[in-house]
Coordinates of C-alpha atoms in Angstrom, one line a residue:
M1 CA 18.6 1.9 -8.8
T2 CA 20.6 0.0 -6.3
A3 CA 19.5 2.3 -3.6
V4 CA 15.8 1.8 -4.5
I5 CA 16.2 -2.0 -4.5
S6 CA 17.9 -1.8 -1.1
L7 CA 15.2 0.4 0.3
F8 CA 12.5 -2.0 -1.0
F9 CA 14.4 -4.9 0.6
W10 CA 14.8 -3.4 4.0
L11 CA 11.6 -1.4 4.2
V12 CA 9.1 -3.8 2.6
I13 CA 10.4 -7.4 2.2
I14 CA 12.2 -7.8 5.5
P15 CA 9.4 -6.3 7.7
F16 CA 6.8 -8.2 5.8
C17 CA 8.6 -11.5 6.2
I18 CA 9.2 -10.8 9.9
G19 CA 5.5 -10.0 10.3
L20 CA 4.7 -13.5 9.2
I21 CA 5.9 -14.7 12.6
P22 CA 3.0 -13.2 14.7
A23 CA 0.6 -13.5 11.7
N24 CA 1.0 -17.3 11.9
F25 CA -0.1 -17.3 15.5
I26 CA -3.4 -15.5 15.2
A27 CA -6.9 -16.4 14.1
A28 CA -7.2 -16.8 10.3
D29 CA -9.9 -14.1 10.0
K30 CA -7.5 -11.5 11.4
R31 CA -4.7 -12.1 9.0
S32 CA -4.1 -9.9 6.0
P33 CA -1.1 -8.5 4.1
G34 CA -1.6 -5.1 5.8
F35 CA -1.6 -6.7 9.3
T36 CA 1.5 -8.6 8.4
L37 CA 3.4 -5.6 7.3
L38 CA 2.5 -3.5 10.3
A39 CA 3.3 -6.4 12.7
G40 CA 6.7 -6.8 11.0
Y41 CA 7.6 -3.2 11.6
F42 CA 6.7 -3.3 15.3
V43 CA 8.5 -6.6 15.8
M44 CA 11.5 -5.2 13.9
W45 CA 11.6 -2.0 15.9
A46 CA 11.3 -3.9 19.2
A47 CA 14.3 -6.1 18.1
Y48 CA 16.2 -2.9 17.2
E49 CA 15.6 -1.6 20.7
L50 CA 16.9 -4.8 22.3
I51 CA 20.0 -4.8 20.2
T52 CA 20.9 -1.1 20.0
I53 CA 20.3 0.1 23.6
P54 CA 22.9 -2.3 25.1
A55 CA 25.3 -1.2 22.4
V56 CA 24.8 2.4 23.3
L57 CA 25.3 1.8 27.0
W58 CA 28.1 -0.8 27.0
V59 CA 30.0 -0.8 23.7
E60 CA 32.8 1.8 23.8
Y61 CA 34.0 2.1 20.2
H62 CA 32.0 1.9 17.0
N63 CA 28.8 1.0 18.8
F64 CA 26.6 1.8 15.8
R65 CA 28.5 -0.5 13.5
T66 CA 28.4 -3.2 16.1
A67 CA 24.7 -2.8 16.6
S68 CA 24.1 -2.7 12.8
V69 CA 25.8 -6.0 12.2
W70 CA 23.8 -7.7 15.0
F71 CA 20.6 -6.2 13.8
T72 CA 21.2 -7.1 10.2
V73 CA 21.8 -10.8 11.3
A74 CA 18.7 -10.7 13.5
S75 CA 16.5 -9.2 10.8
I76 CA 17.5 -11.7 8.2
L77 CA 17.0 -14.6 10.6
G78 CA 13.6 -13.2 11.6
A79 CA 12.6 -13.0 8.0
V80 CA 13.7 -16.6 7.3
C81 CA 11.8 -17.8 10.4
G82 CA 8.7 -16.0 9.2
I83 CA 8.9 -17.6 5.7
F84 CA 9.5 -21.0 7.3
L85 CA 6.4 -20.7 9.5
W86 CA 4.3 -19.5 6.6
Y87 CA 5.5 -22.4 4.5
R88 CA 4.8 -24.9 7.2
N89 CA 1.3 -23.7 7.7
Y90 CA 0.7 -23.6 4.0
K91 CA 1.7 -27.2 3.6
K92 CA -0.8 -28.1 6.4
G93 CA -3.5 -26.4 4.4
N94 CA -3.6 -23.4 6.7
P95 CA -2.4 -20.5 4.7
G96 CA -0.6 -17.7 6.6
L97 CA -2.4 -14.9 4.8
L98 CA -6.1 -14.4 3.9
F99 CA -7.6 -11.6 1.8
G100 CA -11.2 -12.4 2.9
R101 CA -13.5 -15.2 3.8
T102 CA -16.2 -16.5 1.5
G103 CA -16.2 -20.2 2.3
K104 CA -14.1 -23.0 3.7
G105 CA -10.6 -24.2 2.9
N106 CA -9.2 -22.8 -0.3
D107 CA -12.5 -21.1 -1.1
M108 CA -11.8 -18.6 1.7
R109 CA -9.5 -16.5 -0.6
V110 CA -10.9 -13.4 -2.2
T111 CA -8.7 -11.7 -4.7
F112 CA -8.2 -7.9 -4.7
A113 CA -9.6 -7.7 -8.2
E114 CA -12.8 -9.4 -7.1
R115 CA -13.3 -6.9 -4.3
I116 CA -12.9 -4.1 -6.7
R117 CA -15.5 -5.6 -9.0
N118 CA -17.9 -6.0 -6.1
M119 CA -17.7 -2.4 -5.0
S120 CA -20.5 0.0 -5.7
W121 CA -19.7 3.2 -7.6
E122 CA -20.2 5.3 -4.5
E123 CA -17.6 3.2 -2.7
R124 CA -15.1 3.4 -5.6
T125 CA -15.6 7.2 -5.7
T126 CA -14.9 7.6 -2.0
W127 CA -11.8 5.4 -2.2
M128 CA -10.5 7.5 -5.1
L129 CA -11.1 10.6 -3.1
F130 CA -9.1 9.2 -0.2
L131 CA -6.2 8.2 -2.6
V132 CA -6.2 11.8 -3.9
I133 CA -5.9 13.1 -0.3
L134 CA -3.1 10.6 0.4
G135 CA -1.3 11.5 -2.9
F136 CA -1.5 15.2 -2.1
Q137 CA 0.1 14.6 1.4
L138 CA 2.9 12.5 -0.1
Y139 CA 3.6 15.0 -2.8
Q140 CA 3.7 17.9 -0.3
A141 CA 6.0 15.8 2.0
A142 CA 8.4 15.1 -0.9
A143 CA 8.3 18.4 -2.7
C144 CA 7.9 20.9 0.2
T145 CA 9.9 19.2 2.9
S146 CA 9.8 21.0 6.3
F147 CA 12.8 21.9 8.4
D148 CA 12.8 22.8 12.1
G149 CA 15.2 23.3 14.9
D150 CA 15.1 19.7 16.1
D151 CA 16.8 18.6 12.9
A152 CA 20.0 20.1 14.3
Y153 CA 20.0 17.3 16.8
Y154 CA 18.0 14.3 15.4
V155 CA 19.1 14.4 11.8
T156 CA 22.7 15.3 12.7
E157 CA 22.8 12.3 15.1
S158 CA 21.7 10.0 12.3
L159 CA 24.3 11.5 10.0
L160 CA 27.0 11.1 12.6
A161 CA 26.1 7.5 13.1
Q162 CA 26.2 6.9 9.3
E163 CA 29.6 8.7 8.8
A164 CA 31.4 8.0 12.1
G165 CA 29.9 4.7 13.1
V166 CA 29.1 5.8 16.7
M167 CA 25.9 6.5 18.6
Y168 CA 25.6 9.6 20.9
K169 CA 29.4 9.9 21.2
I170 CA 29.7 13.1 19.3
L171 CA 28.0 16.4 20.2
P172 CA 25.9 17.2 17.2
Y173 CA 25.9 21.0 17.8
K174 CA 29.7 21.5 17.9
G175 CA 31.3 18.2 16.8
G176 CA 33.3 17.5 19.9
S177 CA 33.2 14.3 22.0
T178 CA 30.5 14.0 24.7
G179 CA 29.1 11.7 27.3
L180 CA 25.8 10.0 27.1
D181 CA 22.8 12.4 26.9
V182 CA 20.3 11.0 29.4
R183 CA 17.4 12.7 27.7
H184 CA 18.0 11.2 24.2
V185 CA 20.3 8.2 24.5
L186 CA 17.6 5.6 25.0
A187 CA 15.4 6.9 22.1
V188 CA 17.3 5.3 19.2
F189 CA 14.9 5.9 16.4
P190 CA 17.4 8.3 14.7
M191 CA 19.8 5.4 14.8
W192 CA 17.3 3.2 12.9
V193 CA 17.1 6.0 10.3
A194 CA 20.9 5.9 10.1
F195 CA 20.7 2.1 9.7
V196 CA 18.4 2.6 6.7
A197 CA 20.8 5.2 5.3
V198 CA 23.8 2.9 5.6
R199 CA 22.1 -0.1 4.0
S200 CA 20.7 1.9 1.1
G201 CA 23.8 4.1 0.6
I202 CA 21.6 7.3 0.8
H203 CA 22.6 10.4 2.8
A204 CA 20.9 10.3 6.3
T205 CA 19.4 13.8 5.7
I206 CA 17.7 12.6 2.5
V207 CA 16.4 9.4 4.3
S208 CA 15.0 11.6 7.1
H209 CA 13.3 14.2 5.0
L210 CA 12.3 12.2 1.9
V211 CA 12.3 8.4 2.5
M212 CA 10.8 8.5 6.0
P213 CA 7.7 10.6 5.0
L214 CA 7.1 8.4 1.9
L215 CA 7.3 5.4 4.2
L216 CA 5.7 6.4 7.5
I217 CA 2.7 8.4 6.1
P218 CA 1.3 5.4 4.1
L219 CA 2.2 3.1 7.1
T220 CA 0.1 5.3 9.4
Y221 CA -2.9 5.2 7.0
L222 CA -2.5 1.5 6.7
L223 CA -2.9 1.3 10.5
Y224 CA -6.0 3.6 10.3
F225 CA -7.3 1.2 7.6
Q226 CA -6.9 -1.7 10.0
I227 CA -8.7 0.1 12.8
G228 CA -11.5 1.2 10.4
K229 CA -11.8 -2.3 9.0
F230 CA -12.6 -3.5 12.6
L231 CA -14.9 -0.7 13.5
F232 CA -16.9 -0.9 10.3
S233 CA -16.8 -4.7 9.8
D234 CA -20.6 -4.8 9.5
K235 CA -20.8 -2.0 7.0
R236 CA -17.6 -1.8 5.0
V237 CA -19.0 1.0 2.8
N238 CA -18.3 3.4 5.6
L239 CA -14.6 2.5 5.7
P240 CA -13.4 4.8 2.9
V241 CA -15.4 7.6 4.5
F242 CA -13.6 7.0 7.7
M243 CA -10.3 7.2 5.9
I244 CA -11.2 10.4 4.2
V245 CA -12.1 12.0 7.6
M246 CA -8.8 10.8 9.0
G247 CA -7.0 12.3 6.0
L248 CA -8.8 15.6 6.4
F249 CA -7.9 15.7 10.1
Q250 CA -4.3 15.4 9.2
I251 CA -4.4 18.2 6.6
F252 CA -6.3 20.7 8.7
G253 CA -5.0 19.7 12.1
N254 CA -2.2 22.3 12.0
V255 CA -3.9 24.6 14.5
S256 CA -0.6 24.8 16.5
I257 CA 2.9 23.6 16.4
Y258 CA 2.2 21.0 19.1
T259 CA -0.7 19.0 17.6
N260 CA -0.1 15.4 16.5
E261 CA -1.2 16.3 12.9
T262 CA 1.6 18.9 12.7
F263 CA 4.2 16.4 13.8
F264 CA 2.8 13.8 11.5
L265 CA 3.2 15.9 8.3
T266 CA 6.1 18.2 9.2
R267 CA 8.3 16.1 11.5
T268 CA 7.4 12.7 10.2
W269 CA 11.0 11.3 10.7
Q270 CA 11.2 12.2 14.4
G271 CA 10.5 9.5 17.0
K272 CA 7.9 11.6 18.9
S273 CA 5.9 11.8 15.7
V274 CA 6.0 8.1 15.3
A275 CA 5.0 7.6 18.9
G276 CA 1.9 9.8 18.5
S277 CA 0.9 8.7 15.0
L278 CA 1.7 5.0 15.0
V279 CA 2.4 3.6 18.5
I280 CA -0.6 4.9 20.5
P281 CA -3.1 4.1 17.7
A282 CA -1.5 0.6 17.4
L283 CA -2.2 -0.1 21.0
L284 CA -5.8 0.7 20.6
W285 CA -5.9 -1.5 17.4
I286 CA -4.4 -4.5 19.0
L287 CA -6.6 -4.3 22.1
L288 CA -9.6 -4.0 19.8
L289 CA -8.6 -7.3 18.2
I290 CA -7.8 -9.0 21.5
Y291 CA -10.9 -7.9 23.3
D292 CA -13.4 -8.2 20.5
G293 CA -16.9 -8.4 22.0
K294 CA -18.2 -10.0 18.8
R295 CA -16.1 -13.1 19.2
K296 CA -17.5 -15.7 21.5
K297 CA -14.5 -18.0 21.7
K298 CA -11.6 -17.7 24.1
R299 CA -9.0 -15.1 23.3
A300 CA -6.0 -17.3 22.7
D301 CA -4.3 -15.4 19.9
V302 CA -0.7 -15.6 21.1
G303 CA 0.5 -13.5 18.2
L304 CA -1.6 -10.5 19.2
W305 CA -0.1 -10.6 22.7
I306 CA 3.4 -10.8 21.3
L307 CA 2.6 -7.9 19.0
L308 CA 1.2 -5.9 22.0
V309 CA 4.5 -6.3 23.8
C310 CA 6.4 -5.2 20.7
V311 CA 4.3 -2.1 20.3
N312 CA 5.0 -1.1 23.9
M313 CA 8.7 -1.6 23.2
T314 CA 8.5 0.5 20.1
A315 CA 7.5 3.4 22.2
G316 CA 11.0 3.2 23.8
I317 CA 12.9 3.7 20.5
C318 CA 10.7 6.7 19.7
S319 CA 10.9 8.8 22.9
S320 CA 11.6 8.2 26.5
I321 CA 8.5 10.1 27.6
A322 CA 6.4 8.0 25.2
V323 CA 7.2 5.0 27.4
F324 CA 5.7 6.7 30.4
L325 CA 2.7 7.9 28.4
V326 CA 2.0 4.5 26.9
S327 CA 2.3 2.8 30.3
I328 CA -0.3 5.2 31.8
L329 CA -2.6 4.6 28.8
M330 CA -2.2 0.8 29.2
A331 CA -3.0 1.1 32.9
V332 CA -6.2 3.1 32.2
M333 CA -7.3 0.7 29.5
A334 CA -6.6 -2.3 31.8
F335 CA -8.8 -0.8 34.5
V336 CA -11.6 -0.1 32.0
L337 CA -11.4 -3.6 30.4
M338 CA -11.3 -5.2 33.8
I339 CA -14.7 -3.6 34.6
V340 CA -16.1 -4.4 31.2
E341 CA -14.8 -8.0 31.1
R342 CA -15.5 -8.5 34.8
D343 CA -12.2 -10.3 35.0
F344 CA -9.3 -9.3 37.4
K345 CA -6.9 -11.3 35.2
V346 CA -7.0 -8.5 32.7
L347 CA -4.9 -6.3 35.0
C348 CA -2.3 -9.1 35.4
K349 CA -2.1 -9.7 31.6
L350 CA -1.8 -6.1 30.6
G351 CA 0.6 -5.5 33.5
A352 CA 2.8 -8.2 32.2
V353 CA 2.8 -6.6 28.8
C354 CA 4.3 -3.5 30.3
I355 CA 7.3 -5.2 32.0
P356 CA 9.7 -4.0 29.2
N357 CA 8.4 -0.5 29.9
L358 CA 9.3 -0.8 33.5
V359 CA 12.8 -2.1 32.7
Y360 CA 13.2 0.8 30.3
M361 CA 12.1 3.4 32.8
G362 CA 14.4 1.7 35.4
I363 CA 17.4 2.1 33.2
Y364 CA 16.4 5.7 32.5
V365 CA 16.1 6.5 36.3
V366 CA 19.5 4.9 37.1
M367 CA 21.1 6.9 34.3
A368 CA 19.5 10.1 35.4
Y369 CA 20.5 9.5 39.1
S370 CA 24.1 8.8 38.1
Y371 CA 24.2 11.9 36.0
L372 CA 23.0 14.0 39.0
L373 CA 25.7 12.5 41.2
R374 CA 28.5 13.7 38.9

């Protein structure tokens, strides 16, 4: 019971409260509990990168324990800050979360129960079908967990961090001491898994193969829901159909061992799976919100730009190659948006967002060059 409470605290309450920080700096019609939870995770993962990578590179002994202490403090402070911002806006009559818009002021709130009552039976049926698909995937992920060769490295690194308190100091295959592995050392997502394992008191292998799928699969569909809510804002009845199609893509996408769908359901706990399933779609989602052609007012949502930076940084904790891929994707989208918007400043803005990526790749190049000189 204590482990479940700890998991709920670190995987739901803390990210949600942290997500209140960017949520309080965006337009009211874009706020929602789902947006807040997703934003909290990306801000939290970006903070984990900022704290953990310096510890990996420059802390000689017990670097995982050192990083865990600092990240714990930062997470709690971030959650307190988010609650404070929400309370301040609430006292000013500007609530930090909205479930819908039906009027002005306090009349803008629409309860979840009212939305259910206003649904047609077709919409309710399609939502129930999607929940069946989601439930089937979660059951399969928990009851028929998959193992592959990469677990010998990633899951073992998480376990070593949990048991020995060090990051990338012990060779996972043989147990002897080792130097920094240039290929993996900057991708610290297994260390975040270890952090969850330490805080919950659950074995890192169980966290990887059971807790992570039960967390990351619903989180990914929550992101798809946010994208669908934007794409079908004029005809919300199509939203559950969109979710069903996405669910079926995931189930029947195992046409090879390299597809994103295969990684999503069989390697959910690995950073490269998170990069493909969450990070890249999140970039598209945030850019849709920022460059919304239906909105006539100036795009001054500071919270969305902060979140875009955090999503780019999250790619770094997932996989080193993901940083390069995300940067290329951002460059392509910046070029397209510059033409669509007829504004050269788009290149400057999206280029500034990628500065953390350039720093990350610079560190990687320096480490690789130093390794080759040995």
